[in-house]
């Protein structure tokens, strides 16, 4: 603890302990507790009290009758931190502090205990002390366990949640040590676990505490009161996570009978917490005996729940390690039964046809599936849940090895066809389901997600063809929702890519060529000029990404180049919606429009004219567009082109980069400035002299200095140093940091010239924005002159500037000293305000 903090603490303690002072802001109290918690983590409580004796004054202030509830709660939690050691706990108990603060709450003043802040502080204070034997003695002596149990039903959700967690921690704590109490070793054994380093205590006290909590749990489980049962199940879930496996196994033996009784009753309101408990037990325990019992309970529960409730349980079971195969198959059957049922009710194939399905005929569907699918609301809800859990399941590669992908694709495609009316159900049940699903956006979104996720496991050409045609139907359909269309285009891109990435791609590529030469181009053209800007935006994004991914396939490039699509993208640069303009610019950059693969013009002269039109259009957007998104996109594209030299020649770059930097470097949008700096960095890295640093030491001094000057003079002519030094003092910290990093690299390069020894000893100048420009003017330094630039680079202490920029903007304000000053200032201002009132 630093001396200047220690000077302020007595005054702060006096404010906190004076009931006449105004209430300190709760946020300040929380921060102060965090500081004390950090201190107690590094020093013993006794050392802290010796260094800061005024803390005991705050604790003693709890005896005052009219203390504010927030201050009283703070004192309780602080006392808990200080009493985390058994020695100091006993001292505070001897002084009567523990009894007055943490004894039976019935002894508190009624008004104080009515405040939820006080009740929460009482619980958190006990939690802070949960490290030693004396606390358990104290809780049993004052009958505090029953009060903690009662607080689980507190009207304040924060108090109830804290009480439940504390009860779980107390039981875990006691069970953990009861395991060691059975060992015939020394009376004190240190154990390190989730609650910290604790000390072995007398087993008779622990058994009293364990029995009280266990009886409460068992009583609530058998109470036939839904809220009580739910509370106990949630408490057991918390205990299963915090308690050691062996200890929890001993507890489970006592309540297992009650759990089995619950499985035989009505699970409508308790199915979810019961499933969560059993899954937690299966994940956290490693006892084989307990595991075998848990698997059986999970099997019973999975078969007892209705389909909607069973879906999340089935997904949880499939995530479990070492899950028995029969239980795993039961969970998979539960997950896929709705899809299988819908496919069977809709498929026009004869029963003896070899059509792949998710489940075989032996998998009888649940009775409640028909009931759920017969009503529109429950039908949509069940299908959305099924598809959502299926999507989550498909993201677990290790779990999907024994899945029938053909059947799964067929089922999901059928559902998506029902949503747009292209499937023809063959049964009355299928017709009813089709009526429920037609135009349902929720189901469409969920189904498209699954189709996009399952593409990586496809293996048949027919599957690819069906998926591509279905997705194109969605793109073609004028009633497709904007969000659905965006997902559809993303999934379509994945399926098109799979045709060129599979091992035996020749057949798939032929199928893709047929697909592209069909209605694909005309449909995309139509969507590029849709009346909804969201659809135009999604389509041009898709087109740009598609061209980027297929840029190495010459036949595709020629097809796109001759289709007129690139020129349509150019037209979208003047779209009235800024998002569309920005996406069109990004797409233009990804399309490699300027590379030879896209040449559709008859001669080079026309190609050069086309380039000028493109560059001119982009510069006009950067200079004139009032929206930030298109301007950001322009500079981002130029930066990408600068990093890939084949897109623009060095002469073209040298012409366009200074113009872009001059406009973008002084833009008001910070992201435009950041992309401008990326462009500057790419231009620097692309310079013919970029490798100077790697071999400079091996060159003669005169040659090395000449190359350095040529390199820097080129940057001066481009205007890069004007931009960098302007950005170095930018009010947006990321911009300044980026500029500083680039300048530091250039400083390293400049230091290799042989004629700057006379300015090296000046290194260390630390100006701000105003003094820097005054310094330039006073010394007649010109950022267009290479000698002046070298002097500026060497003289400035860029390392200091970088360190300053790296610090957070509130690194001073978040200190403990600043917090203490805030508390004192708040108290003083309150006194002045009180005086003003009179």
Coordinates of C-alpha atoms in Angstrom, one line a residue, residues 265-735:
X265 CA -44.5 -38.1 -12.3
X266 CA -45.5 -35.1 -14.4
X267 CA -42.5 -33.6 -16.1
X268 CA -44.2 -30.7 -17.8
X269 CA -42.7 -28.0 -15.6
X270 CA -39.6 -29.7 -14.2
X271 CA -38.3 -31.5 -17.3
X272 CA -35.8 -28.8 -18.3
X273 CA -34.1 -28.3 -14.9
X274 CA -34.1 -32.1 -14.4
X275 CA -32.4 -32.6 -17.8
X276 CA -29.8 -29.9 -17.0
X277 CA -29.0 -31.6 -13.7
X278 CA -28.5 -35.0 -15.3
X279 CA -26.3 -33.6 -18.1
X280 CA -24.2 -31.7 -15.5
X281 CA -23.8 -34.9 -13.5
X282 CA -22.7 -36.8 -16.6
X283 CA -20.2 -34.1 -17.6
X284 CA -18.7 -33.4 -14.2
X285 CA -18.5 -36.8 -12.4
X286 CA -16.0 -39.5 -13.3
X287 CA -17.4 -42.2 -11.1
X288 CA -18.3 -45.3 -13.2
X289 CA -21.0 -46.5 -10.8
X290 CA -22.6 -43.1 -10.8
X291 CA -22.3 -42.8 -14.6
X292 CA -24.1 -46.1 -15.2
X293 CA -27.0 -44.9 -13.1
X294 CA -27.0 -41.5 -14.8
X295 CA -27.2 -43.1 -18.3
X296 CA -30.2 -45.0 -17.3
X297 CA -31.9 -41.9 -15.8
X298 CA -31.1 -40.0 -19.0
X299 CA -32.7 -42.8 -21.1
X300 CA -35.9 -42.7 -19.0
X301 CA -36.1 -38.9 -19.1
X302 CA -35.5 -38.7 -22.9
X303 CA -38.3 -41.2 -23.6
X304 CA -40.6 -39.5 -21.1
X305 CA -40.4 -35.9 -22.3
X306 CA -42.4 -34.6 -25.2
X307 CA -40.7 -33.9 -28.5
X308 CA -40.1 -30.2 -28.0
X309 CA -38.6 -30.7 -24.5
X310 CA -36.6 -33.7 -25.6
X311 CA -34.7 -31.9 -28.4
X312 CA -32.3 -29.9 -26.2
X313 CA -31.7 -32.9 -24.0
X314 CA -30.9 -35.0 -27.1
X315 CA -28.4 -32.4 -28.2
X316 CA -26.8 -32.3 -24.8
X317 CA -26.5 -36.1 -24.7
X318 CA -24.8 -36.1 -28.1
X319 CA -22.2 -33.8 -26.8
X320 CA -21.3 -36.1 -23.9
X321 CA -18.0 -37.9 -23.9
X322 CA -18.1 -41.7 -23.6
X323 CA -21.9 -41.8 -24.1
X324 CA -23.1 -45.4 -24.5
X325 CA -24.1 -46.2 -28.1
X326 CA -27.7 -47.1 -27.3
X327 CA -28.3 -43.8 -25.6
X328 CA -26.6 -41.9 -28.4
X329 CA -28.8 -43.6 -31.0
X330 CA -31.9 -42.8 -28.9
X331 CA -30.8 -39.2 -28.9
X332 CA -30.2 -39.1 -32.6
X333 CA -33.6 -40.7 -33.2
X334 CA -35.2 -38.1 -31.1
X335 CA -33.5 -35.3 -33.0
X336 CA -34.3 -36.5 -36.5
X337 CA -37.8 -38.0 -36.0
X338 CA -39.7 -34.7 -37.0
X339 CA -37.7 -34.5 -40.2
X340 CA -38.2 -38.1 -41.0
X341 CA -41.9 -37.9 -40.4
X342 CA -42.3 -34.8 -42.6
X343 CA -40.3 -36.4 -45.4
X344 CA -42.4 -39.6 -45.3
X345 CA -45.6 -37.6 -45.3
X346 CA -44.5 -35.6 -48.3
X347 CA -42.4 -37.9 -50.5
X348 CA -43.9 -38.9 -53.8
X349 CA -41.5 -41.9 -54.1
X350 CA -43.1 -45.4 -53.7
X351 CA -42.3 -47.2 -50.5
X352 CA -40.2 -49.8 -52.2
X353 CA -38.0 -47.1 -53.9
X354 CA -34.4 -46.8 -52.6
X355 CA -34.8 -43.3 -51.3
X356 CA -32.3 -42.4 -48.6
X357 CA -34.0 -41.4 -45.3
X358 CA -32.6 -40.2 -42.0
X359 CA -34.1 -43.0 -39.9
X360 CA -35.1 -46.5 -40.9
X361 CA -38.6 -47.8 -40.8
X362 CA -37.9 -49.5 -37.4
X363 CA -37.7 -46.1 -35.7
X364 CA -41.3 -45.5 -34.7
X365 CA -42.1 -41.8 -34.3
X366 CA -43.4 -40.3 -31.1
X367 CA -47.1 -39.9 -30.9
X368 CA -46.8 -36.2 -29.9
X369 CA -45.0 -35.3 -33.1
X370 CA -48.2 -35.6 -35.1
X371 CA -49.9 -33.5 -32.5
X372 CA -47.2 -30.8 -32.7
X373 CA -47.3 -30.7 -36.5
X374 CA -51.1 -30.6 -36.7
X375 CA -51.2 -26.9 -35.4
X376 CA -49.4 -24.1 -37.2
X377 CA -47.8 -22.5 -34.2
X378 CA -46.5 -25.7 -32.6
X379 CA -45.6 -27.1 -36.1
X380 CA -43.4 -24.0 -36.9
X381 CA -41.9 -24.0 -33.3
X382 CA -41.0 -27.7 -33.4
X383 CA -39.4 -27.6 -36.9
X384 CA -37.4 -24.4 -36.0
X385 CA -36.2 -26.1 -32.8
X386 CA -35.3 -29.3 -34.7
X387 CA -33.3 -27.4 -37.4
X388 CA -31.6 -25.2 -34.8
X389 CA -30.4 -28.2 -32.8
X390 CA -29.4 -30.0 -36.0
X391 CA -27.3 -27.0 -37.0
X392 CA -25.6 -27.0 -33.7
X393 CA -25.1 -30.8 -34.0
X394 CA -23.5 -30.4 -37.5
X395 CA -20.8 -28.1 -36.0
X396 CA -19.5 -31.1 -34.0
X397 CA -17.5 -33.1 -36.6
X398 CA -16.6 -35.8 -34.2
X399 CA -20.2 -36.6 -33.5
X400 CA -21.6 -36.8 -37.0
X401 CA -19.7 -39.8 -38.4
X402 CA -22.6 -42.2 -38.4
X403 CA -25.2 -40.0 -39.9
X404 CA -27.2 -40.6 -43.1
X405 CA -26.3 -37.4 -44.9
X406 CA -28.3 -38.2 -48.1
X407 CA -31.4 -38.8 -46.0
X408 CA -30.8 -35.6 -44.0
X409 CA -30.3 -33.5 -47.1
X410 CA -33.5 -34.9 -48.6
X411 CA -35.5 -34.1 -45.5
X412 CA -34.3 -30.5 -45.1
X413 CA -34.7 -29.9 -48.8
X414 CA -38.3 -31.2 -48.6
X415 CA -39.0 -28.8 -45.7
X416 CA -37.6 -25.8 -47.7
X417 CA -39.6 -26.9 -50.8
X418 CA -42.8 -26.9 -48.7
X419 CA -42.0 -23.3 -47.6
X420 CA -42.1 -22.0 -51.2
X421 CA -44.7 -24.4 -52.5
X422 CA -42.5 -26.5 -54.8
X423 CA -43.1 -29.8 -53.0
X424 CA -46.2 -31.8 -53.6
X425 CA -47.3 -33.7 -50.4
X426 CA -48.9 -37.1 -51.0
X427 CA -50.8 -37.4 -47.7
X428 CA -53.4 -35.3 -45.9
X429 CA -50.9 -34.8 -43.0
X430 CA -48.3 -33.6 -45.5
X431 CA -50.8 -31.2 -47.1
X432 CA -51.6 -29.7 -43.7
X433 CA -47.9 -29.3 -42.9
X434 CA -47.3 -27.7 -46.3
X435 CA -50.1 -25.1 -45.5
X436 CA -48.4 -24.3 -42.2
X437 CA -45.0 -23.8 -43.7
X438 CA -45.8 -21.9 -46.9
X439 CA -44.0 -18.5 -46.7
X440 CA -42.7 -19.2 -43.2
X441 CA -39.5 -17.1 -42.9
X442 CA -38.4 -18.6 -39.6
X443 CA -38.3 -22.1 -41.0
X444 CA -36.6 -20.9 -44.2
X445 CA -33.8 -19.2 -42.3
X446 CA -33.2 -22.2 -40.0
X447 CA -33.4 -24.6 -43.0
X448 CA -30.9 -22.6 -45.1
X449 CA -28.5 -22.6 -42.2
X450 CA -28.6 -26.4 -42.1
X451 CA -28.1 -26.7 -45.8
X452 CA -25.1 -24.4 -45.7
X453 CA -23.6 -26.4 -42.8
X454 CA -24.1 -29.9 -44.3
X455 CA -22.3 -29.1 -47.6
X456 CA -19.0 -30.3 -46.3
X457 CA -20.2 -33.9 -46.0
X458 CA -21.9 -34.2 -49.4
X459 CA -20.7 -37.0 -51.7
X460 CA -23.2 -37.5 -54.4
X461 CA -23.7 -35.5 -57.6
X462 CA -27.5 -35.8 -57.2
X463 CA -27.4 -34.2 -53.8
X464 CA -25.4 -31.3 -55.2
X465 CA -27.8 -30.8 -58.1
X466 CA -30.8 -30.9 -55.8
X467 CA -29.3 -28.4 -53.4
X468 CA -28.2 -26.0 -56.1
X469 CA -31.6 -26.0 -57.8
X470 CA -33.4 -25.5 -54.5
X471 CA -31.2 -22.6 -53.5
X472 CA -31.6 -21.0 -57.0
X473 CA -35.4 -21.4 -56.7
X474 CA -35.2 -19.3 -53.5
X475 CA -33.1 -16.7 -55.3
X476 CA -35.5 -16.6 -58.2
X477 CA -38.6 -16.4 -56.0
X478 CA -39.8 -12.8 -55.8
X479 CA -41.4 -13.4 -52.4
X480 CA -38.1 -14.5 -50.7
X481 CA -37.4 -12.4 -47.6
X482 CA -34.3 -10.2 -47.7
X483 CA -32.7 -12.0 -44.7
X484 CA -33.5 -15.4 -46.2
X485 CA -32.0 -14.4 -49.6
X486 CA -28.8 -13.3 -47.9
X487 CA -28.5 -16.7 -46.2
X488 CA -29.4 -18.4 -49.4
X489 CA -26.7 -16.7 -51.4
X490 CA -24.1 -17.6 -48.7
X491 CA -25.2 -21.3 -48.8
X492 CA -25.2 -21.2 -52.6
X493 CA -21.6 -20.0 -52.6
X494 CA -20.6 -22.9 -50.3
X495 CA -22.3 -25.5 -52.6
X496 CA -20.8 -24.0 -55.7
X497 CA -17.3 -24.1 -54.0
X498 CA -17.8 -27.8 -53.0
X499 CA -17.9 -28.6 -56.7
X500 CA -14.3 -27.5 -57.3
X501 CA -12.9 -28.7 -53.9
X502 CA -14.0 -32.3 -53.8
X503 CA -11.4 -35.0 -54.5
X504 CA -13.0 -36.2 -57.8
X505 CA -14.1 -32.8 -59.0
X506 CA -14.4 -33.5 -62.8
X507 CA -18.1 -34.7 -62.6
X508 CA -19.0 -32.0 -60.1
X509 CA -17.4 -29.3 -62.2
X510 CA -19.5 -30.4 -65.2
X511 CA -22.6 -30.2 -63.1
X512 CA -21.6 -26.7 -62.0
X513 CA -21.0 -25.6 -65.6
X514 CA -24.5 -26.8 -66.5
X515 CA -25.9 -24.9 -63.5
X516 CA -24.1 -21.6 -64.3
X517 CA -25.0 -21.8 -68.0
X518 CA -28.7 -22.2 -67.1
X519 CA -30.8 -19.5 -65.5
X520 CA -28.1 -18.5 -62.9
X521 CA -26.7 -15.4 -64.7
X522 CA -30.1 -14.0 -65.6
X523 CA -31.5 -14.5 -62.1
X524 CA -28.4 -12.8 -60.6
X525 CA -28.7 -9.9 -63.0
X526 CA -32.4 -9.4 -62.1
X527 CA -31.5 -9.4 -58.3
X528 CA -28.7 -6.9 -58.8
X529 CA -31.4 -4.3 -59.6
X530 CA -34.1 -5.5 -57.2
X531 CA -36.4 -2.8 -55.7
X532 CA -35.2 -3.7 -52.2
X533 CA -31.7 -2.3 -51.4
X534 CA -31.0 -5.2 -49.0
X535 CA -31.4 -7.7 -51.9
X536 CA -29.2 -5.6 -54.2
X537 CA -26.6 -5.4 -51.4
X538 CA -26.6 -9.1 -50.7
X539 CA -26.4 -10.0 -54.4
X540 CA -23.5 -7.8 -55.2
X541 CA -21.7 -9.1 -52.1
X542 CA -22.3 -12.7 -53.3
X543 CA -21.1 -11.9 -56.9
X544 CA -17.9 -10.3 -55.7
X545 CA -17.1 -13.2 -53.4
X546 CA -18.0 -15.8 -56.1
X547 CA -15.6 -14.1 -58.6
X548 CA -12.9 -13.9 -56.0
X549 CA -13.1 -17.7 -55.2
X550 CA -13.3 -18.7 -58.9
X551 CA -10.7 -16.3 -60.2
X552 CA -8.3 -19.1 -61.1
X553 CA -10.9 -20.9 -63.2
X554 CA -10.5 -19.5 -66.7
X555 CA -13.8 -20.8 -68.1
X556 CA -15.7 -19.1 -65.3
X557 CA -13.8 -15.8 -65.7
X558 CA -14.6 -15.8 -69.4
X559 CA -18.3 -16.5 -68.8
X560 CA -18.6 -13.8 -66.2
X561 CA -16.6 -11.4 -68.3
X562 CA -18.9 -11.9 -71.4
X563 CA -22.1 -11.9 -69.3
X564 CA -22.1 -8.2 -68.7
X565 CA -22.2 -8.6 -64.9
X566 CA -19.0 -6.5 -64.3
X567 CA -20.6 -3.6 -66.1
X568 CA -23.7 -3.9 -64.0
X569 CA -21.6 -3.7 -60.8
X570 CA -20.1 -0.5 -62.2
X571 CA -23.6 0.9 -62.6
X572 CA -24.3 0.1 -58.9
X573 CA -21.5 2.5 -57.9
X574 CA -24.2 5.2 -58.3
X575 CA -26.9 3.3 -56.3
X576 CA -29.0 5.6 -54.1
X577 CA -28.2 3.4 -51.0
X578 CA -24.8 3.9 -49.5
X579 CA -24.5 0.2 -48.4
X580 CA -25.0 -0.9 -51.9
X581 CA -22.4 1.5 -53.2
X582 CA -19.9 0.3 -50.6
X583 CA -20.6 -3.4 -51.4
X584 CA -20.3 -2.7 -55.1
X585 CA -16.9 -1.1 -54.6
X586 CA -15.7 -4.1 -52.5
X587 CA -17.1 -6.5 -55.1
X588 CA -15.3 -4.6 -57.8
X589 CA -12.0 -5.1 -55.9
X590 CA -12.6 -8.8 -55.4
X591 CA -13.6 -9.4 -59.0
X592 CA -10.1 -8.7 -60.2
X593 CA -11.7 -6.6 -62.9
X594 CA -8.4 -5.2 -64.0
X595 CA -6.6 -8.5 -64.4
X596 CA -6.2 -10.2 -67.9
X597 CA -8.7 -12.9 -67.1
X598 CA -11.5 -10.3 -67.2
X599 CA -10.5 -8.8 -70.5
X600 CA -13.6 -8.7 -72.8
X601 CA -12.5 -5.7 -74.9
X602 CA -11.1 -6.1 -78.3
X603 CA -7.9 -4.0 -77.9
X604 CA -5.6 -2.6 -75.2
X605 CA -6.7 0.9 -75.9
X606 CA -10.3 0.2 -74.9
X607 CA -9.0 -1.6 -71.8
X608 CA -7.0 1.4 -70.7
X609 CA -10.0 3.6 -71.2
X610 CA -12.0 1.2 -69.0
X611 CA -9.4 1.4 -66.3
X612 CA -9.5 5.2 -66.3
X613 CA -13.3 5.2 -66.0
X614 CA -13.1 2.8 -63.0
X615 CA -10.3 4.8 -61.2
X616 CA -12.1 8.1 -61.9
X617 CA -15.4 6.7 -60.5
X618 CA -13.7 5.5 -57.3
X619 CA -11.9 8.8 -56.8
X620 CA -15.1 10.7 -57.3
X621 CA -16.8 8.6 -54.6
X622 CA -13.9 9.1 -52.2
X623 CA -14.0 12.9 -52.8
X624 CA -17.7 13.5 -53.0
X625 CA -19.8 10.8 -51.3
X626 CA -21.4 12.1 -48.2
X627 CA -21.7 8.6 -46.6
X628 CA -18.7 6.9 -44.8
X629 CA -19.3 3.4 -46.0
X630 CA -18.5 4.0 -49.7
X631 CA -15.5 6.1 -48.9
X632 CA -14.1 3.4 -46.6
X633 CA -14.6 0.8 -49.3
X634 CA -12.8 2.9 -51.9
X635 CA -9.6 3.3 -49.8
X636 CA -9.8 -0.4 -48.7
X637 CA -9.9 -1.5 -52.4
X638 CA -7.0 0.7 -53.3
X639 CA -5.0 -0.7 -50.4
X640 CA -5.8 -4.2 -51.6
X641 CA -4.7 -3.4 -55.1
X642 CA -1.5 -1.9 -53.8
X643 CA -0.7 -5.1 -51.9
X644 CA -1.3 -7.1 -55.1
X645 CA 0.9 -5.5 -57.7
X646 CA -0.6 -7.4 -60.6
X647 CA -3.8 -5.4 -60.4
X648 CA -2.3 -2.0 -61.1
X649 CA 1.1 -1.2 -62.6
X650 CA 3.7 0.7 -60.6
X651 CA 3.1 3.8 -62.8
X652 CA -0.6 3.6 -62.1
X653 CA 0.0 3.2 -58.4
X654 CA 2.4 6.2 -58.4
X655 CA -0.3 8.3 -60.0
X656 CA -3.3 7.3 -58.0
X657 CA -1.8 6.7 -54.5
X658 CA -0.9 10.4 -53.8
X659 CA -4.4 11.5 -54.8
X660 CA -6.1 8.8 -52.6
X661 CA -3.9 9.7 -49.6
X662 CA -4.4 13.4 -50.0
X663 CA -8.2 12.9 -49.9
X664 CA -8.5 9.9 -47.5
X665 CA -5.8 11.0 -45.1
X666 CA -7.7 14.1 -44.1
X667 CA -11.2 12.5 -44.1
X668 CA -13.3 13.0 -41.0
X669 CA -14.2 9.3 -40.8
X670 CA -11.5 7.5 -38.7
X671 CA -11.9 4.2 -40.7
X672 CA -11.2 6.0 -43.9
X673 CA -8.0 7.4 -42.3
X674 CA -7.0 3.9 -41.1
X675 CA -7.5 2.4 -44.6
X676 CA -5.5 5.3 -46.0
X677 CA -2.6 4.4 -43.7
X678 CA -2.9 0.8 -44.8
X679 CA -2.6 2.0 -48.4
X680 CA 0.5 4.1 -47.4
X681 CA 2.0 1.1 -45.7
X682 CA 1.3 -1.2 -48.7
X683 CA 2.8 1.4 -51.0
X684 CA 5.9 1.6 -48.8
X685 CA 6.2 -2.2 -48.7
X686 CA 5.8 -2.4 -52.4
X687 CA 8.7 0.0 -53.1
X688 CA 11.7 -1.4 -55.0
X689 CA 13.8 -0.4 -52.0
X690 CA 11.6 -2.1 -49.4
X691 CA 14.4 -4.7 -48.6
X692 CA 17.0 -2.1 -47.7
X693 CA 17.0 -3.1 -44.0
X694 CA 17.7 -6.7 -44.7
X695 CA 20.9 -6.3 -46.6
X696 CA 22.0 -2.6 -45.9
X697 CA 24.8 -3.6 -43.5
X698 CA 26.6 -5.4 -46.3
X699 CA 26.6 -2.4 -48.6
X700 CA 29.2 0.3 -48.7
X701 CA 28.2 3.5 -46.9
X702 CA 27.8 5.7 -49.9
X703 CA 25.6 3.1 -51.8
X704 CA 23.5 2.4 -48.8
X705 CA 22.9 6.1 -48.1
X706 CA 22.0 6.7 -51.7
X707 CA 19.4 4.0 -51.7
X708 CA 17.9 5.2 -48.4
X709 CA 17.6 8.7 -49.8
X710 CA 16.1 7.5 -53.0
X711 CA 13.6 5.4 -51.1
X712 CA 12.6 8.3 -48.8
X713 CA 12.5 10.9 -51.6
X714 CA 10.0 8.7 -53.4
X715 CA 7.8 8.7 -50.3
X716 CA 8.2 12.5 -50.0
X717 CA 7.1 13.0 -53.6
X718 CA 4.1 10.8 -52.9
X719 CA 3.1 13.0 -49.9
X720 CA 3.2 10.0 -47.5
X721 CA 5.1 11.9 -44.8
X722 CA 2.5 14.7 -44.8
X723 CA -0.2 12.1 -44.1
X724 CA 1.8 10.2 -41.5
X725 CA 2.8 13.2 -39.4
X726 CA -0.8 14.5 -39.7
X727 CA -2.1 11.1 -38.5
X728 CA 0.4 10.9 -35.7
X729 CA -1.5 13.6 -33.8
X730 CA -4.9 12.4 -34.8
X731 CA -7.6 12.5 -32.1
X732 CA -8.6 8.9 -32.9
X733 CA -6.1 6.7 -31.1
X734 CA -6.0 3.7 -33.5
X735 CA -5.1 6.1 -36.3

